[in-house]
């Protein structure tokens, strides 16, 4: 099974992808996380991607596709995997279909309004040490500024700054929204209301998955 989470920045792809990953045992493959790791480690891909990410642009299709190709070839992806933040262009969608053509696929498109997106991104806080994600009001850590999981200091992602958020939303509308039309034409496309608490969105996803014969 290949489960693809579509949706704007801040639509909940990471949070819901992680919850579904825990339920299914399928690893969550996030190109954003893979790129941030490459930046932290000073890898060549990271050096190329850092400025683009900070400006809210898209890293080129070949680079991100290479990251995905390597990651989904790992043994833990054999039974299935969850894509979060990839594909972001039609070319990337075609690339993953070419890399792994026979896998059944379900596309979950998280629909959220612009106000929700801005609120979620501006309040998002992440732990650079372990990757855990919080929200100052919606999903606050037990102690403000401190990671519940590992005790690390929480920070705002550099690309969650308001000026970069505007650019990411523009890029999303321009490059990624056409991808929704691409998937909407397929029988495996499911739009899911992404508003509200993560638990409620998860319940909607679980209902979709049950309907597809894949109860979580
Ligand atoms: P995310 O964590 O998914 O919001 O991704 C953070 C940033 O990484 C994006 O704003 C892009 O700059 C870059 N990125 C992540 N995934 C992709 C992708 N599939 N294609 C191009 N750039 C990506």
Coordinates of C-alpha atoms and ligand atoms in Angstrom, one line a residue:
X1 CA 0.0 0.0 0.0
X2 CA 1.1 3.5 -0.8
X3 CA -0.8 6.1 1.1
X4 CA -0.3 9.7 -0.2
X5 CA -1.2 12.7 2.0
X6 CA -2.0 15.7 -0.1
X7 CA -2.8 19.1 1.2
X8 CA -1.5 22.6 1.7
X9 CA 1.3 23.4 4.2
X10 CA -0.3 23.2 7.6
X11 CA -3.1 20.9 6.5
X12 CA -2.0 18.3 9.0
X13 CA -0.1 15.9 6.6
X14 CA 2.7 15.3 9.1
X15 CA 0.5 14.9 12.2
X16 CA -2.0 12.7 10.6
X17 CA 0.6 10.8 8.6
X18 CA 2.4 10.0 11.9
X19 CA -0.9 8.8 13.5
X20 CA -1.7 6.5 10.6
X21 CA 1.9 5.3 10.6
X22 CA 1.6 4.2 14.2
X23 CA -1.7 2.4 13.5
X24 CA -0.5 0.6 10.3
X25 CA 3.2 0.2 11.0
X26 CA 3.9 1.7 7.6
X27 CA 6.8 4.2 7.8
X28 CA 6.0 7.9 7.1
X29 CA 8.3 9.2 4.4
X30 CA 8.4 13.0 4.6
X31 CA 10.6 14.7 2.0
X32 CA 10.6 17.8 4.2
X33 CA 12.1 15.8 7.1
X34 CA 14.6 14.1 4.7
X35 CA 15.7 17.5 3.4
X36 CA 15.9 19.1 6.9
X37 CA 18.1 16.1 7.9
X38 CA 20.3 16.6 4.9
X39 CA 20.6 20.3 5.8
X40 CA 21.5 19.5 9.5
X41 CA 24.1 17.0 8.3
X42 CA 25.6 19.4 5.8
X43 CA 25.1 16.8 3.0
X44 CA 25.4 18.0 -0.6
X45 CA 21.6 17.8 -1.1
X46 CA 21.1 19.8 2.1
X47 CA 23.5 22.5 0.9
X48 CA 21.6 22.8 -2.4
X49 CA 18.2 22.8 -0.7
X50 CA 18.7 25.0 2.3
X51 CA 18.2 28.4 0.7
X52 CA 15.3 27.2 -1.4
X53 CA 13.5 25.9 1.6
X54 CA 14.1 29.0 3.6
X55 CA 12.6 31.1 0.8
X56 CA 9.6 28.8 0.6
X57 CA 10.3 27.5 -2.9
X58 CA 10.3 23.9 -4.2
X59 CA 13.5 21.8 -4.4
X60 CA 13.9 20.4 -7.9
X61 CA 11.9 17.3 -8.8
X62 CA 15.0 15.1 -9.5
X63 CA 16.6 15.8 -6.1
X64 CA 13.5 15.0 -4.0
X65 CA 12.6 12.0 -6.2
X66 CA 16.1 10.6 -5.6
X67 CA 15.5 10.9 -1.8
X68 CA 12.1 9.1 -2.1
X69 CA 13.5 6.4 -4.4
X70 CA 16.2 5.5 -1.9
X71 CA 13.9 5.7 1.1
X72 CA 11.1 3.5 -0.3
X73 CA 13.7 0.9 -1.4
X74 CA 14.5 0.3 2.3
X75 CA 13.2 -3.0 3.7
X76 CA 10.8 -1.4 6.2
X77 CA 8.8 0.1 3.2
X78 CA 8.2 -3.4 1.7
X79 CA 4.7 -3.8 3.2
X80 CA 3.7 -0.2 2.6
X81 CA 4.6 3.4 3.2
X82 CA 3.0 6.8 3.7
X83 CA 4.1 9.8 1.6
X84 CA 4.0 13.2 3.3
X85 CA 4.9 16.2 1.3
X86 CA 5.7 14.2 -1.8
X87 CA 4.6 14.4 -4.6
X88 CA 4.2 18.2 -4.8
X89 CA 4.2 18.4 -8.6
X90 CA 2.6 16.3 -11.4
X91 CA 6.1 15.3 -12.5
X92 CA 6.8 13.9 -9.0
X93 CA 3.5 12.0 -9.0
X94 CA 4.4 10.3 -12.3
X95 CA 7.9 9.6 -11.0
X96 CA 6.7 7.7 -8.0
X97 CA 4.3 5.7 -10.1
X98 CA 7.2 4.8 -12.4
X99 CA 9.5 3.8 -9.5
X100 CA 6.9 1.6 -7.8
X101 CA 4.2 0.9 -10.3
X102 CA 2.3 -2.1 -9.0
X103 CA 1.5 -0.9 -5.5
X104 CA -2.2 -0.1 -4.6
X105 CA -2.5 3.5 -3.8
X106 CA -4.9 5.7 -1.7
X107 CA -4.7 9.5 -1.9
X108 CA -6.0 11.4 1.1
X109 CA -6.4 15.1 0.4
X110 CA -6.7 17.1 3.6
X111 CA -8.9 20.1 2.9
X112 CA -8.5 23.1 5.2
X113 CA -9.3 26.8 4.9
X114 CA -6.6 29.5 4.6
X115 CA -7.3 30.9 8.1
X116 CA -6.6 27.5 9.6
X117 CA -3.4 27.1 7.7
X118 CA -2.0 30.4 8.8
X119 CA -3.0 29.7 12.4
X120 CA -1.4 26.3 12.4
X121 CA 1.8 27.3 10.8
X122 CA 2.3 30.4 12.9
X123 CA 1.7 28.5 16.1
X124 CA 3.7 25.4 15.1
X125 CA 6.8 24.6 17.3
X126 CA 9.1 21.7 16.5
X127 CA 11.9 19.9 18.4
X128 CA 15.1 20.0 16.3
X129 CA 16.5 17.1 18.3
X130 CA 13.7 14.5 17.8
X131 CA 11.4 16.0 15.2
X132 CA 8.3 16.1 17.5
X133 CA 5.7 18.7 16.5
X134 CA 3.6 20.9 18.8
X135 CA 1.3 23.9 18.6
X136 CA 1.3 26.7 21.1
X137 CA -2.5 26.5 21.6
X138 CA -3.8 23.5 19.7
X139 CA -1.3 20.9 20.9
X140 CA 0.8 22.5 23.5
X141 CA 3.7 20.7 25.2
X142 CA 3.4 20.1 29.0
X143 CA 6.0 22.8 29.7
X144 CA 6.1 25.7 27.3
X145 CA 9.1 25.6 24.9
X146 CA 10.2 22.1 26.0
X147 CA 9.8 18.9 24.0
X148 CA 7.5 16.3 25.8
X149 CA 9.3 13.5 24.1
X150 CA 13.0 14.3 24.6
X151 CA 13.3 17.5 26.7
X152 CA 14.8 19.4 23.8
X153 CA 14.2 23.1 23.3
X154 CA 11.3 23.8 20.9
X155 CA 11.8 26.3 18.0
X156 CA 9.8 27.7 15.1
X157 CA 10.7 26.3 11.7
X158 CA 12.5 29.1 9.8
X159 CA 10.0 28.6 6.9
X160 CA 7.1 29.1 9.3
X161 CA 7.9 32.8 9.5
X162 CA 4.9 34.9 8.2
X163 CA 6.7 36.2 5.0
X164 CA 7.8 32.6 4.0
X165 CA 4.4 31.2 4.8
X166 CA 2.9 33.6 2.2
X167 CA 5.4 32.4 -0.4
X168 CA 4.8 28.7 0.5
X169 CA 1.1 29.2 0.0
X170 CA 1.7 30.9 -3.4
X171 CA 3.9 28.1 -4.5
X172 CA 1.3 25.6 -3.3
X173 CA -1.4 27.2 -5.3
X174 CA 0.8 27.4 -8.4
X175 CA 2.6 24.1 -8.4
X176 CA 0.8 21.7 -6.1
X177 CA -2.9 22.6 -6.5
X178 CA -2.9 21.2 -10.1
X179 CA -1.7 18.0 -8.6
X180 CA -5.1 17.7 -6.9
X181 CA -6.8 17.8 -10.2
X182 CA -4.5 15.1 -11.5
X183 CA -5.4 12.8 -8.6
X184 CA -9.1 13.8 -8.5
X185 CA -9.4 12.0 -11.9
X186 CA -8.3 8.7 -10.3
X187 CA -10.6 6.3 -8.4
X188 CA -8.2 6.2 -5.4
X189 CA -8.6 9.9 -4.6
X190 CA -10.4 10.8 -1.3
X191 CA -11.0 14.3 0.0
X192 CA -11.0 14.5 3.8
X193 CA -12.2 17.4 5.9
X194 CA -9.0 18.5 7.7
X195 CA -10.5 21.1 10.0
X196 CA -10.6 20.6 13.7
X197 CA -8.7 18.4 16.2
X198 CA -6.2 15.8 14.9
X199 CA -8.3 13.1 16.6
X200 CA -11.4 14.1 14.7
X201 CA -9.6 14.2 11.4
X202 CA -8.0 10.9 12.2
X203 CA -11.5 9.4 12.7
X204 CA -12.6 10.7 9.3
X205 CA -9.5 9.1 7.8
X206 CA -10.1 5.8 9.6
X207 CA -13.7 5.8 8.1
X208 CA -12.3 6.3 4.6
X209 CA -9.7 3.6 5.1
X210 CA -12.3 1.2 6.4
X211 CA -14.5 1.9 3.4
X212 CA -11.5 1.0 1.2
X213 CA -11.1 -2.3 3.0
X214 CA -8.1 -1.2 5.0
X215 CA -9.3 -0.6 8.6
X216 CA -6.7 1.2 10.8
Ligands
LIG1 P1 7.4 20.3 4.4 O1 8.1 19.9 5.6 O2 6.7 19.2 3.6 O3 6.5 21.5 4.6 O4 8.6 20.8 3.4 C1 9.5 21.9 3.7 C2 10.1 22.4 2.5 O5 10.9 21.4 1.9 C3 9.2 22.8 1.4 O6 8.7 24.2 1.6 C4 10.1 22.7 0.1 O7 11.0 23.8 0.1 C5 10.9 21.5 0.5 N1 10.2 20.2 0.0 C6 9.6 19.2 0.7 N2 9.1 18.3 -0.1 C7 9.3 18.7 -1.4 C8 8.9 18.2 -2.6 N3 8.2 17.0 -2.7 N4 9.2 18.9 -3.7 C9 9.9 20.0 -3.6 N5 10.3 20.6 -2.5 C10 10.0 19.9 -1.3

